Every structure is written in C-alpha cells, then in structure tokens.
Amino acid sequence: MGIITKNLSDVRSLLPEGVRLVAVSKYHPEEALQEAYEAGQRIFGESHVQELMRKQEALPKDIQWHFIGHLQTNKVKYIAPFIDTIEAVDSIRLMREINKHAERCQRCIKILLELHIATEETKYGFSLDECRQMLAEGEWRQLEHVQIVGLMMMASNVDDETQIAREFDIAAQFFNEVKAGFFPDDAAFCERSWGMSHDFPIAVRHQSTLVRVGTRIFGERVY
Ligand SMILES: *Cc1c(COP(=O)(O)O)cnc(C)c1O
C-alpha cells in the first residue's frame, strides 16, 4: 500500500459519519492525486487557477474540484466550466462574477462564504458583521447561478487547542444564526468547512462537515 493510500485511510478513520474530506492537493503532482483517486478519494482542493486547470484536464472527470484559495475576479472564467465548489468567497463582487460566468456555462456553482475569525492579520474573509450585512442586503438572492451552501474558515495557526476550539465554536454558532436568519428552508445550506491537517480532529467536534486536509495525506508541500 502506498503512503498516500495509508495516510488517507488514517485520516478517514478519524472522521465521524457525515463529515467529508477535501484532499488538499495543491503543489503535489498529478501522480499523487491519482493514487488518492484510486483509493476512492473524489473531492480535491486546489488554490491556484493554472495548476487546477492543468490537473482537471489530466485527471478523471468525476473528481469534484473545490477551489479553496483566494480567487481573483478576473480568473473566475477559467474554472467556471467545471468547478464544483468555490470555498473562499468573501465579497458580493466575486459572487456577481461567479454568477455571470456560471450563467454563461449554464451551470449553478456552489460557494461557501469565508469568515475571518482567526486573530492573524489577513485581507481575506468576511468579519461576522460584514457577512451579516451582505446577507441582509439581499442581492445574493438574485444571483441564480450561485448557490450559497455554507461557511468556511481557518482557525488561528497556534498550538493552543483551547483557542482553536473557541474559534471553531464561534463559526459554528454563527452558522446557526445565519441558517436561522437567511436559509431556514434551504436544505442545501448545510456545510461548515473547517479543519486542516493540524486541527481537523478538533474541527469535527465543533460541527465541521468538510475538512480540508493536505499535508497529513500528501506530505510536505514543495513550493
Ligand atoms: C493549504 C490549505 C489547506 C490544507 O492545509 P494542510 O495544513 O496542508 O492540511 C486547507 N485550507 C486552505 C484554505 C489551504 O490553503
């Protein structure tokens, strides 16, 4: 058994029923994804458009690709024909652009709203207030080729498990608030994407439904 197959089965053994695994394959070669595919993996996460396009072309067509990085509006068109889910959407502007290109492809693209809860400085992600405000403004309801299926976030990159757990908890409570306030009758709004290699066992105890795991499956990335 190859190391990737072994790692995949170790990670899967730690996931409760109902939690799905996004195998984060960025910077890893196609052969690595192929091995994971042969071990039954179907959801892969990538964060660079060019790399994703190359892999999508080369690999089996039943893979569900998740774009997990920051997506520039001018690159949406390249992935719109095939992307399953865009995970890190943090502006109405990006949503409009996704809607436009999804319509051209006669598709509906699933997206997750990215929250910024971690203490680290980053330009990306909605604050909870910004997210509430964007949803309250309601323009997203007119974007018929975009389906908001949940929330995504990254916890702070720290060793303190109490802090990580607290951040996942904030996200989980916010999910409940948004679900009740804006998506009460929408069964598709159900995803909570949190948990990476170092913290996914904590994430699954805090309502995660999608974990995005790279290093723990494929090894260290070579940049
Ligand atoms: C790279 C990446 C991951 C995976 O990180 P690992 O520590 O390798 O598991 C998860 N989520 C996002 C948004 C990433 O960019």
mmCIF file of C-alpha atoms and ligand atoms in Angstrom:
data_model
loop_
_atom_site.group_PDB
_atom_site.id
_atom_site.type_symbol
_atom_site.label_atom_id
_atom_site.label_comp_id
_atom_site.label_asym_id
_atom_site.label_seq_id
_atom_site.Cartn_x
_atom_site.Cartn_y
_atom_site.Cartn_z
ATOM 1 C CA MET A 1 0.000 0.000 0.000
ATOM 2 C CA GLY A 2 1.357 3.428 -0.947
ATOM 3 C CA ILE A 3 1.924 6.051 1.695
ATOM 4 C CA ILE A 4 -0.850 8.301 0.375
ATOM 5 C CA THR A 5 -3.348 5.451 0.488
ATOM 6 C CA LYS A 6 -2.257 4.685 4.039
ATOM 7 C CA ASN A 7 -2.484 8.343 5.141
ATOM 8 C CA LEU A 8 -5.909 8.710 3.547
ATOM 9 C CA SER A 9 -7.243 5.750 5.416
ATOM 10 C CA ASP A 10 -5.762 7.066 8.689
ATOM 11 C CA VAL A 11 -7.434 10.452 8.179
ATOM 12 C CA ARG A 12 -10.758 8.884 7.184
ATOM 13 C CA SER A 13 -10.733 6.710 10.274
ATOM 14 C CA LEU A 14 -10.840 9.907 12.350
ATOM 15 C CA LEU A 15 -13.860 11.387 10.581
ATOM 16 C CA PRO A 16 -17.319 10.834 12.028
ATOM 17 C CA GLU A 17 -20.306 9.983 9.822
ATOM 18 C CA GLY A 18 -21.395 12.964 7.774
ATOM 19 C CA VAL A 19 -18.011 14.665 7.589
ATOM 20 C CA ARG A 20 -16.470 14.692 4.121
ATOM 21 C CA LEU A 21 -12.825 15.000 3.254
ATOM 22 C CA VAL A 22 -11.418 17.550 0.828
ATOM 23 C CA ALA A 23 -7.961 16.252 -0.100
ATOM 24 C CA VAL A 24 -5.887 19.426 -0.482
ATOM 25 C CA SER A 25 -3.520 18.586 -3.309
ATOM 26 C CA LYS A 26 -2.021 21.988 -4.159
ATOM 27 C CA TYR A 27 1.658 21.789 -5.161
ATOM 28 C CA HIS A 28 1.505 17.997 -5.361
ATOM 29 C CA PRO A 29 1.988 16.224 -8.689
ATOM 30 C CA GLU A 30 -0.782 14.522 -10.628
ATOM 31 C CA GLU A 31 0.521 11.062 -9.679
ATOM 32 C CA ALA A 32 -0.171 11.859 -6.035
ATOM 33 C CA LEU A 33 -3.774 12.805 -6.834
ATOM 34 C CA GLN A 34 -4.125 9.709 -8.981
ATOM 35 C CA GLU A 35 -3.098 7.485 -6.078
ATOM 36 C CA ALA A 36 -5.646 9.197 -3.820
ATOM 37 C CA TYR A 37 -8.262 8.833 -6.546
ATOM 38 C CA GLU A 38 -7.568 5.120 -6.810
ATOM 39 C CA ALA A 39 -8.004 4.909 -3.062
ATOM 40 C CA GLY A 40 -11.528 6.255 -3.563
ATOM 41 C CA GLN A 41 -10.995 9.967 -2.965
ATOM 42 C CA ARG A 42 -13.221 12.163 -5.140
ATOM 43 C CA ILE A 43 -13.066 15.658 -3.616
ATOM 44 C CA PHE A 44 -9.836 17.575 -4.159
ATOM 45 C CA GLY A 45 -8.941 21.107 -3.074
ATOM 46 C CA GLU A 46 -6.676 23.407 -5.051
ATOM 47 C CA SER A 47 -5.785 27.054 -4.593
ATOM 48 C CA HIS A 48 -4.156 28.178 -7.849
ATOM 49 C CA VAL A 49 -6.104 28.545 -11.061
ATOM 50 C CA GLN A 50 -3.392 27.476 -13.539
ATOM 51 C CA GLU A 51 -2.450 24.425 -11.518
ATOM 52 C CA LEU A 52 -6.087 23.451 -11.081
ATOM 53 C CA MET A 53 -6.771 23.746 -14.822
ATOM 54 C CA ARG A 54 -3.806 21.532 -15.658
ATOM 55 C CA LYS A 55 -4.877 18.876 -13.151
ATOM 56 C CA GLN A 56 -8.538 18.991 -14.128
ATOM 57 C CA GLU A 57 -7.526 18.370 -17.728
ATOM 58 C CA ALA A 58 -5.312 15.399 -16.845
ATOM 59 C CA LEU A 59 -7.321 13.640 -14.150
ATOM 60 C CA PRO A 60 -10.620 11.704 -14.125
ATOM 61 C CA LYS A 61 -13.708 13.755 -14.855
ATOM 62 C CA ASP A 62 -15.741 12.585 -11.888
ATOM 63 C CA ILE A 63 -13.479 14.468 -9.458
ATOM 64 C CA GLN A 64 -15.276 17.239 -7.574
ATOM 65 C CA TRP A 65 -12.872 20.159 -7.505
ATOM 66 C CA HIS A 66 -13.059 22.666 -4.674
ATOM 67 C CA PHE A 67 -11.289 25.964 -5.114
ATOM 68 C CA ILE A 68 -10.017 26.817 -1.635
ATOM 69 C CA GLY A 69 -7.722 29.793 -2.246
ATOM 70 C CA HIS A 70 -8.349 33.460 -2.796
ATOM 71 C CA LEU A 71 -9.944 33.727 -6.230
ATOM 72 C CA GLN A 72 -9.377 36.870 -8.273
ATOM 73 C CA THR A 73 -12.456 38.025 -10.158
ATOM 74 C CA ASN A 74 -10.596 38.020 -13.490
ATOM 75 C CA LYS A 75 -9.851 34.288 -13.132
ATOM 76 C CA VAL A 76 -13.370 33.039 -12.447
ATOM 77 C CA LYS A 77 -13.949 32.394 -16.141
ATOM 78 C CA TYR A 78 -11.238 29.742 -16.321
ATOM 79 C CA ILE A 79 -12.731 27.490 -13.674
ATOM 80 C CA ALA A 80 -16.449 28.225 -14.124
ATOM 81 C CA PRO A 81 -16.958 25.383 -16.644
ATOM 82 C CA PHE A 82 -16.021 22.638 -14.188
ATOM 83 C CA ILE A 83 -15.570 23.831 -10.602
ATOM 84 C CA ASP A 84 -17.829 22.073 -8.083
ATOM 85 C CA THR A 85 -17.478 24.461 -5.137
ATOM 86 C CA ILE A 86 -15.668 27.753 -4.592
ATOM 87 C CA GLU A 87 -14.908 27.742 -0.884
ATOM 88 C CA ALA A 88 -13.423 31.107 -0.034
ATOM 89 C CA VAL A 89 -15.867 33.727 -1.295
ATOM 90 C CA ASP A 90 -15.627 36.961 0.635
ATOM 91 C CA SER A 91 -17.279 39.675 -1.448
ATOM 92 C CA ILE A 92 -20.513 40.307 -3.293
ATOM 93 C CA ARG A 93 -18.364 41.421 -6.195
ATOM 94 C CA LEU A 94 -16.812 37.967 -6.513
ATOM 95 C CA MET A 95 -20.280 36.420 -6.206
ATOM 96 C CA ARG A 96 -21.549 38.562 -9.092
ATOM 97 C CA GLU A 97 -18.614 37.475 -11.235
ATOM 98 C CA ILE A 98 -19.131 33.799 -10.409
ATOM 99 C CA ASN A 99 -22.823 34.200 -11.229
ATOM 100 C CA LYS A 100 -22.031 35.773 -14.592
ATOM 101 C CA HIS A 101 -19.676 33.014 -15.696
ATOM 102 C CA ALA A 102 -21.806 30.217 -14.273
ATOM 103 C CA GLU A 103 -24.728 31.550 -16.301
ATOM 104 C CA ARG A 104 -22.628 31.534 -19.469
ATOM 105 C CA CYS A 105 -21.796 27.892 -18.782
ATOM 106 C CA GLN A 106 -25.443 27.169 -17.922
ATOM 107 C CA ARG A 107 -24.383 25.973 -14.505
ATOM 108 C CA CYS A 108 -25.058 26.721 -10.880
ATOM 109 C CA ILE A 109 -21.859 26.949 -8.847
ATOM 110 C CA LYS A 110 -21.820 26.153 -5.144
ATOM 111 C CA ILE A 111 -19.973 28.571 -2.912
ATOM 112 C CA LEU A 112 -19.027 28.925 0.734
ATOM 113 C CA LEU A 113 -18.708 32.278 2.457
ATOM 114 C CA GLU A 114 -15.292 32.696 4.037
ATOM 115 C CA LEU A 115 -15.239 34.093 7.551
ATOM 116 C CA HIS A 116 -12.346 35.839 9.176
ATOM 117 C CA ILE A 117 -12.334 34.816 12.821
ATOM 118 C CA ALA A 118 -8.667 33.992 13.444
ATOM 119 C CA THR A 119 -6.502 36.545 15.191
ATOM 120 C CA GLU A 120 -3.972 36.681 12.365
ATOM 121 C CA GLU A 121 -3.951 39.668 10.062
ATOM 122 C CA THR A 122 -5.283 38.767 6.641
ATOM 123 C CA LYS A 123 -7.063 40.631 3.955
ATOM 124 C CA TYR A 124 -9.409 37.753 3.301
ATOM 125 C CA GLY A 125 -12.711 36.677 4.750
ATOM 126 C CA PHE A 126 -15.844 38.470 5.961
ATOM 127 C CA SER A 127 -15.961 39.629 9.541
ATOM 128 C CA LEU A 128 -19.154 38.341 11.147
ATOM 129 C CA ASP A 129 -20.697 41.793 10.850
ATOM 130 C CA GLU A 130 -19.746 42.173 7.205
ATOM 131 C CA CYS A 131 -21.226 38.775 6.480
ATOM 132 C CA ARG A 132 -24.489 39.628 8.279
ATOM 133 C CA GLN A 133 -24.685 42.889 6.394
ATOM 134 C CA MET A 134 -24.021 41.340 2.980
ATOM 135 C CA LEU A 135 -26.716 38.735 3.586
ATOM 136 C CA ALA A 136 -29.180 41.328 4.869
ATOM 137 C CA GLU A 137 -28.700 43.469 1.772
ATOM 138 C CA GLY A 138 -30.118 40.549 -0.167
ATOM 139 C CA GLU A 139 -28.534 40.979 -3.590
ATOM 140 C CA TRP A 140 -27.266 37.375 -3.374
ATOM 141 C CA ARG A 141 -30.867 36.181 -3.669
ATOM 142 C CA GLN A 142 -30.927 37.419 -7.268
ATOM 143 C CA LEU A 143 -27.777 35.530 -8.244
ATOM 144 C CA GLU A 144 -29.497 32.468 -9.613
ATOM 145 C CA HIS A 145 -26.359 30.712 -10.796
ATOM 146 C CA VAL A 146 -24.677 30.839 -7.407
ATOM 147 C CA GLN A 147 -25.791 28.671 -4.541
ATOM 148 C CA ILE A 148 -24.508 29.525 -1.080
ATOM 149 C CA VAL A 149 -24.098 26.138 0.596
ATOM 150 C CA GLY A 150 -22.379 27.141 3.825
ATOM 151 C CA LEU A 151 -19.447 28.754 5.576
ATOM 152 C CA MET A 152 -15.695 28.252 5.523
ATOM 153 C CA MET A 153 -12.979 29.438 7.884
ATOM 154 C CA MET A 154 -9.452 28.819 9.081
ATOM 155 C CA ALA A 155 -8.611 28.868 12.762
ATOM 156 C CA SER A 156 -5.546 30.720 14.011
ATOM 157 C CA ASN A 157 -2.315 28.892 13.352
ATOM 158 C CA VAL A 158 -1.469 28.333 17.013
ATOM 159 C CA ASP A 159 -0.737 25.363 19.299
ATOM 160 C CA ASP A 160 -3.339 26.412 21.859
ATOM 161 C CA GLU A 161 -6.150 23.923 21.272
ATOM 162 C CA THR A 162 -8.498 25.877 23.506
ATOM 163 C CA GLN A 163 -8.179 28.900 21.270
ATOM 164 C CA ILE A 164 -8.679 26.814 18.124
ATOM 165 C CA ALA A 165 -11.757 25.178 19.639
ATOM 166 C CA ARG A 166 -13.126 28.591 20.646
ATOM 167 C CA GLU A 167 -12.758 29.883 17.082
ATOM 168 C CA PHE A 168 -14.487 26.820 15.602
ATOM 169 C CA ASP A 169 -17.236 27.351 18.124
ATOM 170 C CA ILE A 170 -17.717 30.969 17.079
ATOM 171 C CA ALA A 171 -18.025 29.782 13.483
ATOM 172 C CA ALA A 172 -20.479 27.016 14.440
ATOM 173 C CA GLN A 173 -22.706 29.429 16.342
ATOM 174 C CA PHE A 174 -22.570 31.903 13.525
ATOM 175 C CA PHE A 175 -23.591 29.154 11.117
ATOM 176 C CA ASN A 176 -26.692 28.531 13.256
ATOM 177 C CA GLU A 177 -27.512 32.225 13.297
ATOM 178 C CA VAL A 178 -27.176 32.582 9.521
ATOM 179 C CA LYS A 179 -29.069 29.358 8.879
ATOM 180 C CA ALA A 180 -31.992 30.530 11.015
ATOM 181 C CA GLY A 181 -31.920 34.079 9.692
ATOM 182 C CA PHE A 182 -31.425 33.583 5.962
ATOM 183 C CA PHE A 183 -31.656 29.916 4.989
ATOM 184 C CA PRO A 184 -34.303 28.342 7.231
ATOM 185 C CA ASP A 185 -35.975 26.436 4.396
ATOM 186 C CA ASP A 186 -32.903 25.807 2.294
ATOM 187 C CA ALA A 187 -31.578 22.306 2.930
ATOM 188 C CA ALA A 188 -28.578 22.987 0.679
ATOM 189 C CA PHE A 189 -27.189 25.500 3.171
ATOM 190 C CA CYS A 190 -25.569 22.899 5.396
ATOM 191 C CA GLU A 191 -21.780 22.976 5.000
ATOM 192 C CA ARG A 192 -19.242 24.011 7.599
ATOM 193 C CA SER A 193 -15.765 23.823 6.118
ATOM 194 C CA TRP A 194 -13.224 23.927 8.914
ATOM 195 C CA GLY A 195 -10.319 21.788 9.981
ATOM 196 C CA MET A 196 -6.909 21.267 8.336
ATOM 197 C CA SER A 197 -4.091 18.771 8.961
ATOM 198 C CA HIS A 198 -3.207 20.020 12.421
ATOM 199 C CA ASP A 199 -6.687 20.800 13.723
ATOM 200 C CA PHE A 200 -9.292 18.683 11.919
ATOM 201 C CA PRO A 201 -9.832 16.352 14.917
ATOM 202 C CA ILE A 202 -10.875 19.474 16.874
ATOM 203 C CA ALA A 203 -12.978 20.789 13.978
ATOM 204 C CA VAL A 204 -15.076 17.624 13.776
ATOM 205 C CA ARG A 205 -16.016 18.089 17.432
ATOM 206 C CA HIS A 206 -17.257 21.570 16.514
ATOM 207 C CA GLN A 207 -19.796 20.919 13.774
ATOM 208 C CA SER A 208 -17.472 20.696 10.777
ATOM 209 C CA THR A 209 -18.962 18.892 7.768
ATOM 210 C CA LEU A 210 -15.979 19.355 5.418
ATOM 211 C CA VAL A 211 -12.348 19.109 6.447
ATOM 212 C CA ARG A 212 -9.600 20.342 4.130
ATOM 213 C CA VAL A 213 -6.556 18.186 4.716
ATOM 214 C CA GLY A 214 -3.334 18.387 2.700
ATOM 215 C CA THR A 215 -0.046 17.693 4.466
ATOM 216 C CA ARG A 216 -1.418 14.828 6.558
ATOM 217 C CA ILE A 217 -2.273 12.994 3.317
ATOM 218 C CA PHE A 218 0.309 14.067 0.746
ATOM 219 C CA GLY A 219 3.264 15.096 2.933
ATOM 220 C CA GLU A 220 5.006 18.449 2.989
ATOM 221 C CA ARG A 221 4.484 20.709 0.002
ATOM 222 C CA VAL A 222 7.471 21.616 -2.145
ATOM 223 C CA TYR A 223 6.932 25.211 -3.269
HETATM 224 C C1 LIG B 1 -3.378 24.593 2.078
HETATM 225 C C2 LIG B 1 -4.724 24.742 2.684
HETATM 226 C C3 LIG B 1 -5.280 23.713 3.489
HETATM 227 C C4 LIG B 1 -4.553 22.427 3.848
HETATM 228 O O1 LIG B 1 -3.527 22.665 4.763
HETATM 229 P P1 LIG B 1 -2.732 21.456 5.460
HETATM 230 O O2 LIG B 1 -2.143 22.071 6.670
HETATM 231 O O3 LIG B 1 -1.690 21.010 4.482
HETATM 232 O O4 LIG B 1 -3.705 20.389 5.766
HETATM 233 C C5 LIG B 1 -6.567 23.895 3.963
HETATM 234 N N1 LIG B 1 -7.271 25.013 3.687
HETATM 235 C C6 LIG B 1 -6.763 26.011 2.941
HETATM 236 C C7 LIG B 1 -7.597 27.217 2.692
HETATM 237 C C8 LIG B 1 -5.484 25.924 2.424
HETATM 238 O O5 LIG B 1 -4.992 26.931 1.694
#
